[in-house]
mmCIF file of C-alpha atoms in Angstrom:
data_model
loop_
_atom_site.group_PDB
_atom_site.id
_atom_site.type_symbol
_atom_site.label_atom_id
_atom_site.label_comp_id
_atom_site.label_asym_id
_atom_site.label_seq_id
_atom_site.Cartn_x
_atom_site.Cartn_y
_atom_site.Cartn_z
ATOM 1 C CA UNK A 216 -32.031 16.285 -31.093
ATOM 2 C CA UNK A 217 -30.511 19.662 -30.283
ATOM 3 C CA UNK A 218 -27.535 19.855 -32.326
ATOM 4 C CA UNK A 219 -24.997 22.262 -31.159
ATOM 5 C CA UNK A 220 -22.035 20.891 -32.600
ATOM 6 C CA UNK A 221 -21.854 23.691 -36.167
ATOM 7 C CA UNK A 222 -18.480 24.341 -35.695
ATOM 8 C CA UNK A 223 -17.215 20.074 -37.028
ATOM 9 C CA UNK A 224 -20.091 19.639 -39.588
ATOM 10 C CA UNK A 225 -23.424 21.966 -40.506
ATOM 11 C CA UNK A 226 -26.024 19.331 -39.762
ATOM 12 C CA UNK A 227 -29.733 20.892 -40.800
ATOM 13 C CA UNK A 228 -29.127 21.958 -44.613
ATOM 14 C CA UNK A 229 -31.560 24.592 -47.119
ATOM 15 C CA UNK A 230 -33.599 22.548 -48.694
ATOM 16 C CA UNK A 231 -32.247 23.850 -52.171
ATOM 17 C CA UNK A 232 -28.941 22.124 -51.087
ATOM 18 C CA UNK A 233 -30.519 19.122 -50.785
ATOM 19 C CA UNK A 234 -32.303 19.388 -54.269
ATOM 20 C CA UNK A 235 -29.300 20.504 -55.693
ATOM 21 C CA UNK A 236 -27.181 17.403 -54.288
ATOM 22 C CA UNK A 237 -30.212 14.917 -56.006
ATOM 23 C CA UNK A 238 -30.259 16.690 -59.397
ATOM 24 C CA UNK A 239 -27.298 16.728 -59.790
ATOM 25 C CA UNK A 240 -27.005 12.604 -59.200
ATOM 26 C CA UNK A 241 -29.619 12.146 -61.008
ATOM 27 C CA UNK A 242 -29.083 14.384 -64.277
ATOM 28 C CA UNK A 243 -25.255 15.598 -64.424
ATOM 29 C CA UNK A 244 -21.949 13.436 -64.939
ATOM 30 C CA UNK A 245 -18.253 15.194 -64.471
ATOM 31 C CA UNK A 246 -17.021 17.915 -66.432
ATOM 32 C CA UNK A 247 -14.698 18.097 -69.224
ATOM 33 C CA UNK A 248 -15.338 14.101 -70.152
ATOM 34 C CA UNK A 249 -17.566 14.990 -72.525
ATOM 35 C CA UNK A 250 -20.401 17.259 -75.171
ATOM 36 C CA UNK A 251 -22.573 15.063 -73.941
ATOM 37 C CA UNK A 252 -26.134 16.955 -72.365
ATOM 38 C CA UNK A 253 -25.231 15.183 -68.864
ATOM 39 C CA UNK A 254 -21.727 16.429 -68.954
ATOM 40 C CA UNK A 255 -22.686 20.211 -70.394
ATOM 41 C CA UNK A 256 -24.885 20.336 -67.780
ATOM 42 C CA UNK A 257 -22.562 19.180 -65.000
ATOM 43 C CA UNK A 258 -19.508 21.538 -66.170
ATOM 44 C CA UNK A 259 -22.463 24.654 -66.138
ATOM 45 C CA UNK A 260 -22.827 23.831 -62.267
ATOM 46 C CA UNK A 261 -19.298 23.528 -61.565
ATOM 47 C CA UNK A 262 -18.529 26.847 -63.275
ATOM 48 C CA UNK A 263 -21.997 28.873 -61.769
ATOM 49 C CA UNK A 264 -20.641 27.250 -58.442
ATOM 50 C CA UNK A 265 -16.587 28.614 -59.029
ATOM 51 C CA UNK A 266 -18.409 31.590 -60.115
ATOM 52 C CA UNK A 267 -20.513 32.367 -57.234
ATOM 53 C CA UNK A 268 -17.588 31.682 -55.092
ATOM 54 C CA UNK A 269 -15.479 34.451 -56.548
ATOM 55 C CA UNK A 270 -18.464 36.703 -56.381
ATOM 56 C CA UNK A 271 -18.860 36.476 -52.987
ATOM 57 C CA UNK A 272 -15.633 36.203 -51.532
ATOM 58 C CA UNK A 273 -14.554 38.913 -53.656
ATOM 59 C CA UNK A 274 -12.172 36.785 -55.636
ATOM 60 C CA UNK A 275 -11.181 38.776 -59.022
ATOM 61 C CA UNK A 276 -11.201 35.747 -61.383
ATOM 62 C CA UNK A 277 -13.254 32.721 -61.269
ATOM 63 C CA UNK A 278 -10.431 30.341 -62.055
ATOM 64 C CA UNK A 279 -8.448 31.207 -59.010
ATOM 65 C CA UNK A 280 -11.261 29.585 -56.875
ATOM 66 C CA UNK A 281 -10.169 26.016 -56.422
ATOM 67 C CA UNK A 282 -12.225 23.162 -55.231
ATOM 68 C CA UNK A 283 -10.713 20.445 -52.799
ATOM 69 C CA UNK A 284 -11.881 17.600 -51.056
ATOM 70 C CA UNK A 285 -12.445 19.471 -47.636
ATOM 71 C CA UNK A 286 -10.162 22.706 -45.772
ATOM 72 C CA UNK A 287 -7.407 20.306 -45.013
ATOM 73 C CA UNK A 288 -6.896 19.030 -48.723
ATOM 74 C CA UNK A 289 -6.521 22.593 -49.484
ATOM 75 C CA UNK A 290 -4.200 23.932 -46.544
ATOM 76 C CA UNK A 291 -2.110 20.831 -47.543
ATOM 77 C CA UNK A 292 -1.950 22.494 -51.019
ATOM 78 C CA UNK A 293 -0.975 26.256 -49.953
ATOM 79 C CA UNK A 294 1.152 24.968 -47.287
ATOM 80 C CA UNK A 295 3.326 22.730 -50.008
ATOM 81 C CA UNK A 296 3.374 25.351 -52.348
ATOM 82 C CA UNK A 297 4.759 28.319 -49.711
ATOM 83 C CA UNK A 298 6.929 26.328 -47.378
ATOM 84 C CA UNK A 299 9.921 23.870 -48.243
ATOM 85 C CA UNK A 300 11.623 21.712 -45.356
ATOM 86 C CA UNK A 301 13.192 23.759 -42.534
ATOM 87 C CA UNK A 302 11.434 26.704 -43.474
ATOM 88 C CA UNK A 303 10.779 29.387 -40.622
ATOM 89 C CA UNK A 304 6.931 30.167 -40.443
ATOM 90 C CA UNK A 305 5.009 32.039 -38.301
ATOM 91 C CA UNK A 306 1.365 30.577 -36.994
ATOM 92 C CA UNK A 307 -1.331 31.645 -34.526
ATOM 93 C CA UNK A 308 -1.398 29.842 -31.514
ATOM 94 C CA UNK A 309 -4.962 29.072 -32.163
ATOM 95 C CA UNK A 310 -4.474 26.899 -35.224
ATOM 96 C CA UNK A 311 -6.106 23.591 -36.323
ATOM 97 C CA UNK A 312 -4.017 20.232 -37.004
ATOM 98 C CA UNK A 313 -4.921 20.622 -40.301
ATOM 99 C CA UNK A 314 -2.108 23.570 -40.340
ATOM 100 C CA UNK A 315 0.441 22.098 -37.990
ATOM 101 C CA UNK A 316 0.367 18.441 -38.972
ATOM 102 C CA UNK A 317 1.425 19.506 -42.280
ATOM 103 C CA UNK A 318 3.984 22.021 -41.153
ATOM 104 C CA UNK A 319 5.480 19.155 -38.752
ATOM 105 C CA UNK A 320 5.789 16.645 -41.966
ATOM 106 C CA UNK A 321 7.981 19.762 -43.440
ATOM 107 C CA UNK A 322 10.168 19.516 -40.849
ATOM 108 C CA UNK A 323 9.103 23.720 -41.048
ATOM 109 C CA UNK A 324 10.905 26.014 -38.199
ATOM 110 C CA UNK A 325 7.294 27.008 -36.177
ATOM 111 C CA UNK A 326 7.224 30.206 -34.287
ATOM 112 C CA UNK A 327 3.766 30.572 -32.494
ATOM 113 C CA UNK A 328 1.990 33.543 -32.054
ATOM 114 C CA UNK A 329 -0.267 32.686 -29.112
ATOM 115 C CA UNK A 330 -1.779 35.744 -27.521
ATOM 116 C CA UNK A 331 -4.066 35.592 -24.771
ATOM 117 C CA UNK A 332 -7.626 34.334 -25.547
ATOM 118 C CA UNK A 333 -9.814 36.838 -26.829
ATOM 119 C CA UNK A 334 -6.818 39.758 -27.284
ATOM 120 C CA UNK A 335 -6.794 40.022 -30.543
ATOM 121 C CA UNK A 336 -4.169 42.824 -29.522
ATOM 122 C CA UNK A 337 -1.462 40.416 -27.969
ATOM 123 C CA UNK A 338 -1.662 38.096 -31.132
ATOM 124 C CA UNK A 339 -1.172 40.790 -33.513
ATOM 125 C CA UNK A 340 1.922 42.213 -31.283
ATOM 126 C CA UNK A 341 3.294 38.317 -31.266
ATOM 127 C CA UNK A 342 3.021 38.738 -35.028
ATOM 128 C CA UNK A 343 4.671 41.657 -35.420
ATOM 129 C CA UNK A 344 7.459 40.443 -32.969
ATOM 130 C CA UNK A 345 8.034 37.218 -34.983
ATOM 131 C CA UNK A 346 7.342 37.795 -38.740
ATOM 132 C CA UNK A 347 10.889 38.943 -39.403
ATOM 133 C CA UNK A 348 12.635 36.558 -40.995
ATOM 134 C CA UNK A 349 9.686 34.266 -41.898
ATOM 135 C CA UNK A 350 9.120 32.435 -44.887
ATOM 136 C CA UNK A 351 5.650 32.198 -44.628
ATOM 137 C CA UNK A 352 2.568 32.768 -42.013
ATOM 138 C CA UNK A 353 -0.391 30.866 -41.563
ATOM 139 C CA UNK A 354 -3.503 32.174 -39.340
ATOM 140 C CA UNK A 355 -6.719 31.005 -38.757
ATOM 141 C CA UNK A 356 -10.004 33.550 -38.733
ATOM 142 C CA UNK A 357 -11.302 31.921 -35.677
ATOM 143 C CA UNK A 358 -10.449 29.624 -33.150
ATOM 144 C CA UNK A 359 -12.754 26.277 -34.025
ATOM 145 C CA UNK A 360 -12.128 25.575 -29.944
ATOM 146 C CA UNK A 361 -13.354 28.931 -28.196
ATOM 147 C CA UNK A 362 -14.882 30.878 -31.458
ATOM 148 C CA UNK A 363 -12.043 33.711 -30.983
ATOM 149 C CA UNK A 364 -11.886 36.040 -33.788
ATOM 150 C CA UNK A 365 -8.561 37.012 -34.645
ATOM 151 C CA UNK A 366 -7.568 40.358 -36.517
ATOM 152 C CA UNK A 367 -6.897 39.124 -39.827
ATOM 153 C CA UNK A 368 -7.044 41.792 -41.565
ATOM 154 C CA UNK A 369 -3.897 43.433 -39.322
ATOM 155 C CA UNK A 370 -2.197 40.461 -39.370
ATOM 156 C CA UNK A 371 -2.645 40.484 -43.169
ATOM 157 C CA UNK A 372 -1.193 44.210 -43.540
ATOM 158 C CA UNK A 373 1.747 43.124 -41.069
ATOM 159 C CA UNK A 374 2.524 40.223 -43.704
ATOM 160 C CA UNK A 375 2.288 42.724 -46.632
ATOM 161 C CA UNK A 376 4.716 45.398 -45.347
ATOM 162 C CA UNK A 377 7.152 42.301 -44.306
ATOM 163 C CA UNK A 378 7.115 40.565 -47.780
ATOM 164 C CA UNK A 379 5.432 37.278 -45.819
ATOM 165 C CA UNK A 380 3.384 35.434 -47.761
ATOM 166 C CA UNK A 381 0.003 34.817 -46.119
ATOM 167 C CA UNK A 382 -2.195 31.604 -45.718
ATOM 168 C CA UNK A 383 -5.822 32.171 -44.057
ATOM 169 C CA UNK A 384 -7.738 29.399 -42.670
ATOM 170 C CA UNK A 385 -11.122 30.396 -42.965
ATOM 171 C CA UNK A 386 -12.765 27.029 -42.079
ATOM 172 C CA UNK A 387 -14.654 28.885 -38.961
ATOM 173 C CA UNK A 388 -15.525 31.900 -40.844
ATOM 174 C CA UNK A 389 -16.439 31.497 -44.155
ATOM 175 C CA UNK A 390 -20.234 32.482 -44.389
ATOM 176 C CA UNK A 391 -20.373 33.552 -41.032
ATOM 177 C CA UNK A 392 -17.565 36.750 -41.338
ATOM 178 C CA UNK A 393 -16.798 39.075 -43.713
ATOM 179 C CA UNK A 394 -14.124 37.673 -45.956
ATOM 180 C CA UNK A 395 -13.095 39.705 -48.869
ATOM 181 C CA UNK A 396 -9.873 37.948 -50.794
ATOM 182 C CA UNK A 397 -9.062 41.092 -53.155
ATOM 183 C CA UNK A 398 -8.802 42.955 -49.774
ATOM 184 C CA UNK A 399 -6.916 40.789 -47.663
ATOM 185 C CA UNK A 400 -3.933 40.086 -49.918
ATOM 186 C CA UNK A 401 -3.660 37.102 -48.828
ATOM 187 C CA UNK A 402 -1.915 34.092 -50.751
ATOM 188 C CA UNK A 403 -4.286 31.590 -50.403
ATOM 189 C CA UNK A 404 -7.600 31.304 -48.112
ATOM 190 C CA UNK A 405 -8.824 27.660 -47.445
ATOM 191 C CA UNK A 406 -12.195 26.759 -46.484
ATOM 192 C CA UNK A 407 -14.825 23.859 -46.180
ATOM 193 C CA UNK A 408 -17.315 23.414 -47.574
ATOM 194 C CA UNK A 409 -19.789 21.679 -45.311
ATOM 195 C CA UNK A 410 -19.680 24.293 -42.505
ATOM 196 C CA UNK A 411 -20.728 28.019 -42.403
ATOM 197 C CA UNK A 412 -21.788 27.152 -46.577
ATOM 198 C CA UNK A 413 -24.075 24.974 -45.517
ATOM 199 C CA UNK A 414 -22.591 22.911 -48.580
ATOM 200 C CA UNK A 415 -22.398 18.718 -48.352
ATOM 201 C CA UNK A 416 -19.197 17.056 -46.626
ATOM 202 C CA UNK A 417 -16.077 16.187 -49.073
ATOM 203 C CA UNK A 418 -16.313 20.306 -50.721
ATOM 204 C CA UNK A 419 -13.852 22.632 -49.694
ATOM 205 C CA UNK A 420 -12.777 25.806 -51.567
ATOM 206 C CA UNK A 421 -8.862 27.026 -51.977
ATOM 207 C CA UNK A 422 -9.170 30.899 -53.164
ATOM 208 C CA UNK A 423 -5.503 30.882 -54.776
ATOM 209 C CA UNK A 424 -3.708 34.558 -55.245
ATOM 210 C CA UNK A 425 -1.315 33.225 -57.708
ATOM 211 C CA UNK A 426 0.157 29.563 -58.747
ATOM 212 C CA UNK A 427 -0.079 26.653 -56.919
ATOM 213 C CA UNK A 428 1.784 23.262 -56.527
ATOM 214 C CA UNK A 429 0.037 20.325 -56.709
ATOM 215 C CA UNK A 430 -0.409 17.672 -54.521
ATOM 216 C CA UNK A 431 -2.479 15.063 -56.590
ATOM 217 C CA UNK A 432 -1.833 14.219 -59.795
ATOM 218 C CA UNK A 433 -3.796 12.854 -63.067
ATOM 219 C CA UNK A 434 -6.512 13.758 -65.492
ATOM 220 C CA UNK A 435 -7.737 17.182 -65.634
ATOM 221 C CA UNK A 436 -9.822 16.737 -68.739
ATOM 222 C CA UNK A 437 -7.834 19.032 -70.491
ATOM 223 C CA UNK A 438 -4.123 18.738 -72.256
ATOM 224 C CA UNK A 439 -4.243 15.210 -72.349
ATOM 225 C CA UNK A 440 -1.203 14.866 -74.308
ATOM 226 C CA UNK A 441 0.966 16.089 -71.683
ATOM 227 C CA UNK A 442 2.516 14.108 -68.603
ATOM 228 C CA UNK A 443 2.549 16.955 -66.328
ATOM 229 C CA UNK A 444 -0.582 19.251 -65.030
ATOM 230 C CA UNK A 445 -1.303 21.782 -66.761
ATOM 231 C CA UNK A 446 0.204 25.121 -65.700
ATOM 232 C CA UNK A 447 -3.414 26.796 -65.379
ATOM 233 C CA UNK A 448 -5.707 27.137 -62.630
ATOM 234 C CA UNK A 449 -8.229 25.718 -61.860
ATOM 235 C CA UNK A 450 -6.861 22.537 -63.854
ATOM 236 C CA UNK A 451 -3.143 22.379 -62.260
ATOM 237 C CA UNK A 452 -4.941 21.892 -58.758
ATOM 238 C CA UNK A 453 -8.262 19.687 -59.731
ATOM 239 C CA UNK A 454 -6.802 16.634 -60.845
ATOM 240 C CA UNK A 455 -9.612 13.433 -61.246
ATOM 241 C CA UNK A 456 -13.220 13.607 -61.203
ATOM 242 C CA UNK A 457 -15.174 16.333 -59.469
ATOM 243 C CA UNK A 458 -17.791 15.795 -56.667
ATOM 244 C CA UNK A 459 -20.208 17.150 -58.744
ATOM 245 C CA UNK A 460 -23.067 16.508 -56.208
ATOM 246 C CA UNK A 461 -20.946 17.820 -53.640
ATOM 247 C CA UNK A 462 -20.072 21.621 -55.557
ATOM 248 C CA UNK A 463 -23.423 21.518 -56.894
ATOM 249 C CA UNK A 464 -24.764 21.488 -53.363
ATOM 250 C CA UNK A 465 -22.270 23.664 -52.446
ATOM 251 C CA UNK A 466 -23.115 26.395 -55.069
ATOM 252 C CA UNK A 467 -26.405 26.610 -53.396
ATOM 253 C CA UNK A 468 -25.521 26.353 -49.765
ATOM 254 C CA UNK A 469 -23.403 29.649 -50.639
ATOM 255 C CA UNK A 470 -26.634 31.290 -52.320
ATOM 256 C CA UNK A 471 -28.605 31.376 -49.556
ATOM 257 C CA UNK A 472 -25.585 32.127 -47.057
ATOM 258 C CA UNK A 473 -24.535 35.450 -49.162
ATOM 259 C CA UNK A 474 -27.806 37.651 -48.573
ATOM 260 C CA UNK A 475 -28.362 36.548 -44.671
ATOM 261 C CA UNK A 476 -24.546 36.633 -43.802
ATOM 262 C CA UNK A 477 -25.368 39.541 -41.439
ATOM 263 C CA UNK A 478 -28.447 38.325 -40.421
ATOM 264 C CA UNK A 479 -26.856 34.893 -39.566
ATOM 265 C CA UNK A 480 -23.974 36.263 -37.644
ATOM 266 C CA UNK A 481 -26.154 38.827 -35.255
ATOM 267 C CA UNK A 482 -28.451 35.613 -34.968
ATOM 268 C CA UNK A 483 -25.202 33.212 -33.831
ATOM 269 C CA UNK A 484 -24.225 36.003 -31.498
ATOM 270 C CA UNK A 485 -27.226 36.717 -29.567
ATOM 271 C CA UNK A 486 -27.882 33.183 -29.070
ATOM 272 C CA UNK A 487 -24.163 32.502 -27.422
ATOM 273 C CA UNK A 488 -24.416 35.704 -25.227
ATOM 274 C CA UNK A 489 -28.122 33.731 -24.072
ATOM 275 C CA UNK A 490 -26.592 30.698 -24.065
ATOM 276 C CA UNK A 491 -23.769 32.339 -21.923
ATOM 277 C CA UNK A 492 -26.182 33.748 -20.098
ATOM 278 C CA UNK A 493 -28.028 31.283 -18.883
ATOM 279 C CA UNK A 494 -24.516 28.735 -17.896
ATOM 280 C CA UNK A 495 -23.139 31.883 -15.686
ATOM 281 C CA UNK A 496 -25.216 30.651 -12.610
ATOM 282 C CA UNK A 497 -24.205 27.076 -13.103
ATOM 283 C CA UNK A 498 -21.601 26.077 -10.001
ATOM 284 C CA UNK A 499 -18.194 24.728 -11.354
ATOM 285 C CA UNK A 500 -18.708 25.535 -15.242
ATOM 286 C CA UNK A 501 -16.035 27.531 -16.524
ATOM 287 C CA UNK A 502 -17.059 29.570 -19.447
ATOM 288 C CA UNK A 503 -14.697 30.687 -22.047
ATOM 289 C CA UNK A 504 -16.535 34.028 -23.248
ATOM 290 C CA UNK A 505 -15.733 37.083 -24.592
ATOM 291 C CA UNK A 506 -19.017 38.158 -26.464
ATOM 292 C CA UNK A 507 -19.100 41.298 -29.079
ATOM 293 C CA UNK A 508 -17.174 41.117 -32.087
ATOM 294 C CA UNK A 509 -14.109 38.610 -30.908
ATOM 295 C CA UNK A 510 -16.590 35.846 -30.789
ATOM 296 C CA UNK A 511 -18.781 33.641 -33.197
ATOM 297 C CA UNK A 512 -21.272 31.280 -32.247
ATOM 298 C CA UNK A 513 -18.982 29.035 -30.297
ATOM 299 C CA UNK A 514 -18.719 28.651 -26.981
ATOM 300 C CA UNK A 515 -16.427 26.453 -24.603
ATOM 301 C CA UNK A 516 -16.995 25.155 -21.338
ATOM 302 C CA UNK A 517 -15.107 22.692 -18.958
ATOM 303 C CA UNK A 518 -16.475 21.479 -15.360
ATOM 304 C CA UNK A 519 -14.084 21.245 -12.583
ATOM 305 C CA UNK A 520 -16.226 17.892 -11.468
ATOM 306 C CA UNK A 521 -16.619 16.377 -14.519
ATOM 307 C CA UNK A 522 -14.250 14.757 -17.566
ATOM 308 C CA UNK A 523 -15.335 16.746 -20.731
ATOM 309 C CA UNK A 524 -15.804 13.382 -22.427
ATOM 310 C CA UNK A 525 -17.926 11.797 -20.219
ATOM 311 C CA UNK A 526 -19.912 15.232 -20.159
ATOM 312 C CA UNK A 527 -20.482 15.451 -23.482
ATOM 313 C CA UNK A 528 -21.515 11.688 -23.843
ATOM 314 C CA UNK A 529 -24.189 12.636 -20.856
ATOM 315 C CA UNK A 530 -25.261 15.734 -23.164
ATOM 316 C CA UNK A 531 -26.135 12.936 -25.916
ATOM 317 C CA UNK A 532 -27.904 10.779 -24.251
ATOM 318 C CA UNK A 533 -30.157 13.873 -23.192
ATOM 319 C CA UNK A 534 -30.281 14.710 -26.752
ATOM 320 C CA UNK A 535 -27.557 17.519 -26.893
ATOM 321 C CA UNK A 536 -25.436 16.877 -29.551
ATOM 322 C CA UNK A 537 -21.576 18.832 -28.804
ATOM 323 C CA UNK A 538 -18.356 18.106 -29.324
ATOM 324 C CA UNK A 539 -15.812 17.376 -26.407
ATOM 325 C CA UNK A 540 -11.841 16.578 -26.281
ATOM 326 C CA UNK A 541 -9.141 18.693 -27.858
ATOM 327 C CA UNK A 542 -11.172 19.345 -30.918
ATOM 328 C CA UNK A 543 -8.016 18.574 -33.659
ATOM 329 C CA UNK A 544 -6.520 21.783 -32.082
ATOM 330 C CA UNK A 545 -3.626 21.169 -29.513
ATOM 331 C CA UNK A 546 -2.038 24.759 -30.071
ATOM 332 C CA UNK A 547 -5.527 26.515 -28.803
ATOM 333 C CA UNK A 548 -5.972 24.747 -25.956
ATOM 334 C CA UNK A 549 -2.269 25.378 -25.163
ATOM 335 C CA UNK A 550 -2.574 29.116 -25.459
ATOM 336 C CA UNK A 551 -5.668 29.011 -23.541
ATOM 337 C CA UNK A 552 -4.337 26.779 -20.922
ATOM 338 C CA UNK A 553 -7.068 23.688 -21.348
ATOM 339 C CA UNK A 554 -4.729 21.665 -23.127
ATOM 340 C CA UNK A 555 -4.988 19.056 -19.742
ATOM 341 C CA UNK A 556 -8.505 19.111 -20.248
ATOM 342 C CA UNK A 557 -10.020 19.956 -23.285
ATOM 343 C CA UNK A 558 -13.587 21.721 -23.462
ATOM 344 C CA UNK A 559 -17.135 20.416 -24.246
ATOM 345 C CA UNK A 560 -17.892 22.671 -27.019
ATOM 346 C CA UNK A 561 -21.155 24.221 -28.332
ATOM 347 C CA UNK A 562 -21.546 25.844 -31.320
ATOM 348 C CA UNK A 563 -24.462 27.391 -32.823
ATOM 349 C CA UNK A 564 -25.594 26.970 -36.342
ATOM 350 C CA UNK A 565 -28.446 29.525 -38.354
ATOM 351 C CA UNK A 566 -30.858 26.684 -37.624
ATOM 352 C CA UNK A 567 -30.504 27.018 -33.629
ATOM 353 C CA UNK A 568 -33.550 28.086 -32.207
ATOM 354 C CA UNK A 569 -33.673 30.363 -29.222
ATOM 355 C CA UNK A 570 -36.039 27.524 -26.983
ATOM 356 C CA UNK A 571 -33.023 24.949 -28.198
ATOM 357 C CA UNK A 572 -30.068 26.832 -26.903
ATOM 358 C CA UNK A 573 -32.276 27.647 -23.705
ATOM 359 C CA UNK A 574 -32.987 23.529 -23.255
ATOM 360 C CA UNK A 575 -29.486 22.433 -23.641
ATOM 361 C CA UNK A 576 -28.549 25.359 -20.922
ATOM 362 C CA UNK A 577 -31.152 23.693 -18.873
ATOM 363 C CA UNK A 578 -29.827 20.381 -19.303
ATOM 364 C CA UNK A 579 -26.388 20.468 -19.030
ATOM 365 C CA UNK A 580 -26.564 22.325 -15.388
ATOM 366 C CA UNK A 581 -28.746 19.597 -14.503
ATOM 367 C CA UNK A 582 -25.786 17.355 -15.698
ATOM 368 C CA UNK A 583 -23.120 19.734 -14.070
ATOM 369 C CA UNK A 584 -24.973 19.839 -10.225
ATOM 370 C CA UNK A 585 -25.735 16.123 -10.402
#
């Protein structure tokens, strides 16, 4: 199988992850439930795991790096904490459901920022139009749908000099783009785990700038005695029993990510531009591609013959693996006017191969001019 489909789930893992995820079954409980060896040893990886975490993304103390369930559970979380019902908050136009679902159960006041696709000039102006009088802004790094980098880090200064608290959603970009939280000044960055960390599925990091509300509720393993959280991260947001597995899997996925970041990305690029490439010549595929620095290893395609779905089912049964549809992400495919339509979707992962992404080329103009 030639999996191009990254961007939902990281499919071909380290092997260290995988070792990680079976010691950690088959030697370490949870943490804080115990002085037990099995439960020492599972709090050390949760903590070398929170630790490498605020190492890398430049987080100044470990306990501010949260872990969740996936990017959604923590979203959920900054979202509750920042915006209270009728709120007015500014988004991209290029965000996930995970961030307007949410937002829509508020009853929040949404302002979208579209921008045209690929300008990362036209969304920062729609920022700075709309910010004023916002109680909060939410932004994703990249489009999950086209791969469309957005300038976070101007959006981010925009939000400072307004007083607008900040929420990144770095599910696209984490391990793939330079993400430094002390930096960005953000108030909270949410991420999976499972997708440029090359972590397991069910991990997801919350990188909190301050306090947080919870959303879940229960044992923490620590200030039992008292029926409400406790007022301290990590505990007030880590309620129940840790995937242990899961962060311990995690922890490595994001040690082998952090020294080939660069390595990765330049790897992810060339082999879209080929991919790109190699599609141009195919009659009645419309690419969505940019290229250079506004793009990551995604790219989008519709056919003006064929239904996305039924394309990307074809794809499978050729051994392509993509994803086709709306991809959770109504608000792109608005601002990039697919929303009738959807995309099939390939996205590249460090595993692709150059003679992979040049056999699903191959195959899906076959599919196209059939």
């Amino acid at each position: 199988m030639i999996y191009l489909d990254a961007a939902a789930t990281s499919f071909q893992k380290p092997v260290t992850v995988r070792r990680a995820v079976l010691d950690a079954m088959t030697r370490m409980t949870s943490p804080g439930r115990g002085s037990h060896p099995t439960a020492s040893r599972a709090a050390a990886c949760v903590y070398a795991c929170r630790d490498r975490a605020a190492h890398f993304f430049g987080v100044a103390e470990p306990q501010n790096v949260v872990f969740t369930f996936n990017a959604t559970h923590a979203l959920n979380i900054a979202i509750r904490t920042l915006v209270s019902p009728w709120d007015n908050v500014v988004i991209s136009g290029y965000e996930h459901n995970a961030v307007t679902r949410p937002l829509a159960a508020l009853g929040a006041k949404v302002r979208v920022a579209s921008g045209r696709l690929f300008d990362q000039e036209s969304v920062l102006e729609d920022f700075r139009r709309l910010l004023p009088g916002a109680k909060c802004a939410v932004c994703t790094h990249v489009s999950n749908v086209f791969g469309f980098v957005l300038p976070i880090r101007e959006i981010a200064a925009l939000c400072r000099e307004r007083g607008v608290p900040l929420i990144v959603d770095a599910s696209q970009s984490a391990g793939v783009l330079d993400l430094d939280f002390s930096d960005l000044g953000a108030a909270f960055v949410a991420m999976p785990g499972h997708k440029g960390l090359l972590g397991p599925q069910g991990t997801g990091l919350l990188l909190c700038g301050g306090s947080a509300e919870p959303i879940l509720f229960g044992g923490t393993g620590s200030q039992s005695i008292d029926q409400t959280m406790p007022e301290d991260l990590p505990d007030r947001l880590e309620a129940g029993t840790h995937n242990v597995p899961g962060i311990a899997g995690l922890g490595e996925g994001i040690r082998y990510v952090a020294p080939r970041m660069t390595a990765i990305r330049a790897q992810e690029r060339a082999l879209t531009a080929l991919l790109a490439e190699r599609l141009r010549g195919c009659e009645d595929l419309e690419l969505f591609y940019a290229g250079g620095e506004t793009q990551t290893g995604v790219l989008s395609v519709r056919s003006a013959r064929h239904n996305c779905e039924t394309l990307a089912e074809e794809l499978a049964q050729n051994g392509v693996a993509v994803r086709a549809g709306l991809h959770c992400a109504p608000f792109a495919h608005r601002s990039a006017g697919t929303l009738e339509t959807g995309t099939v979707r390939l996205s590249l992962s460090p595993f692709t191969t150059q003679r992979e992404t040049e056999r699903a080329a191959e195959i899906l103009c076959r599919l196209v001019r059939a």
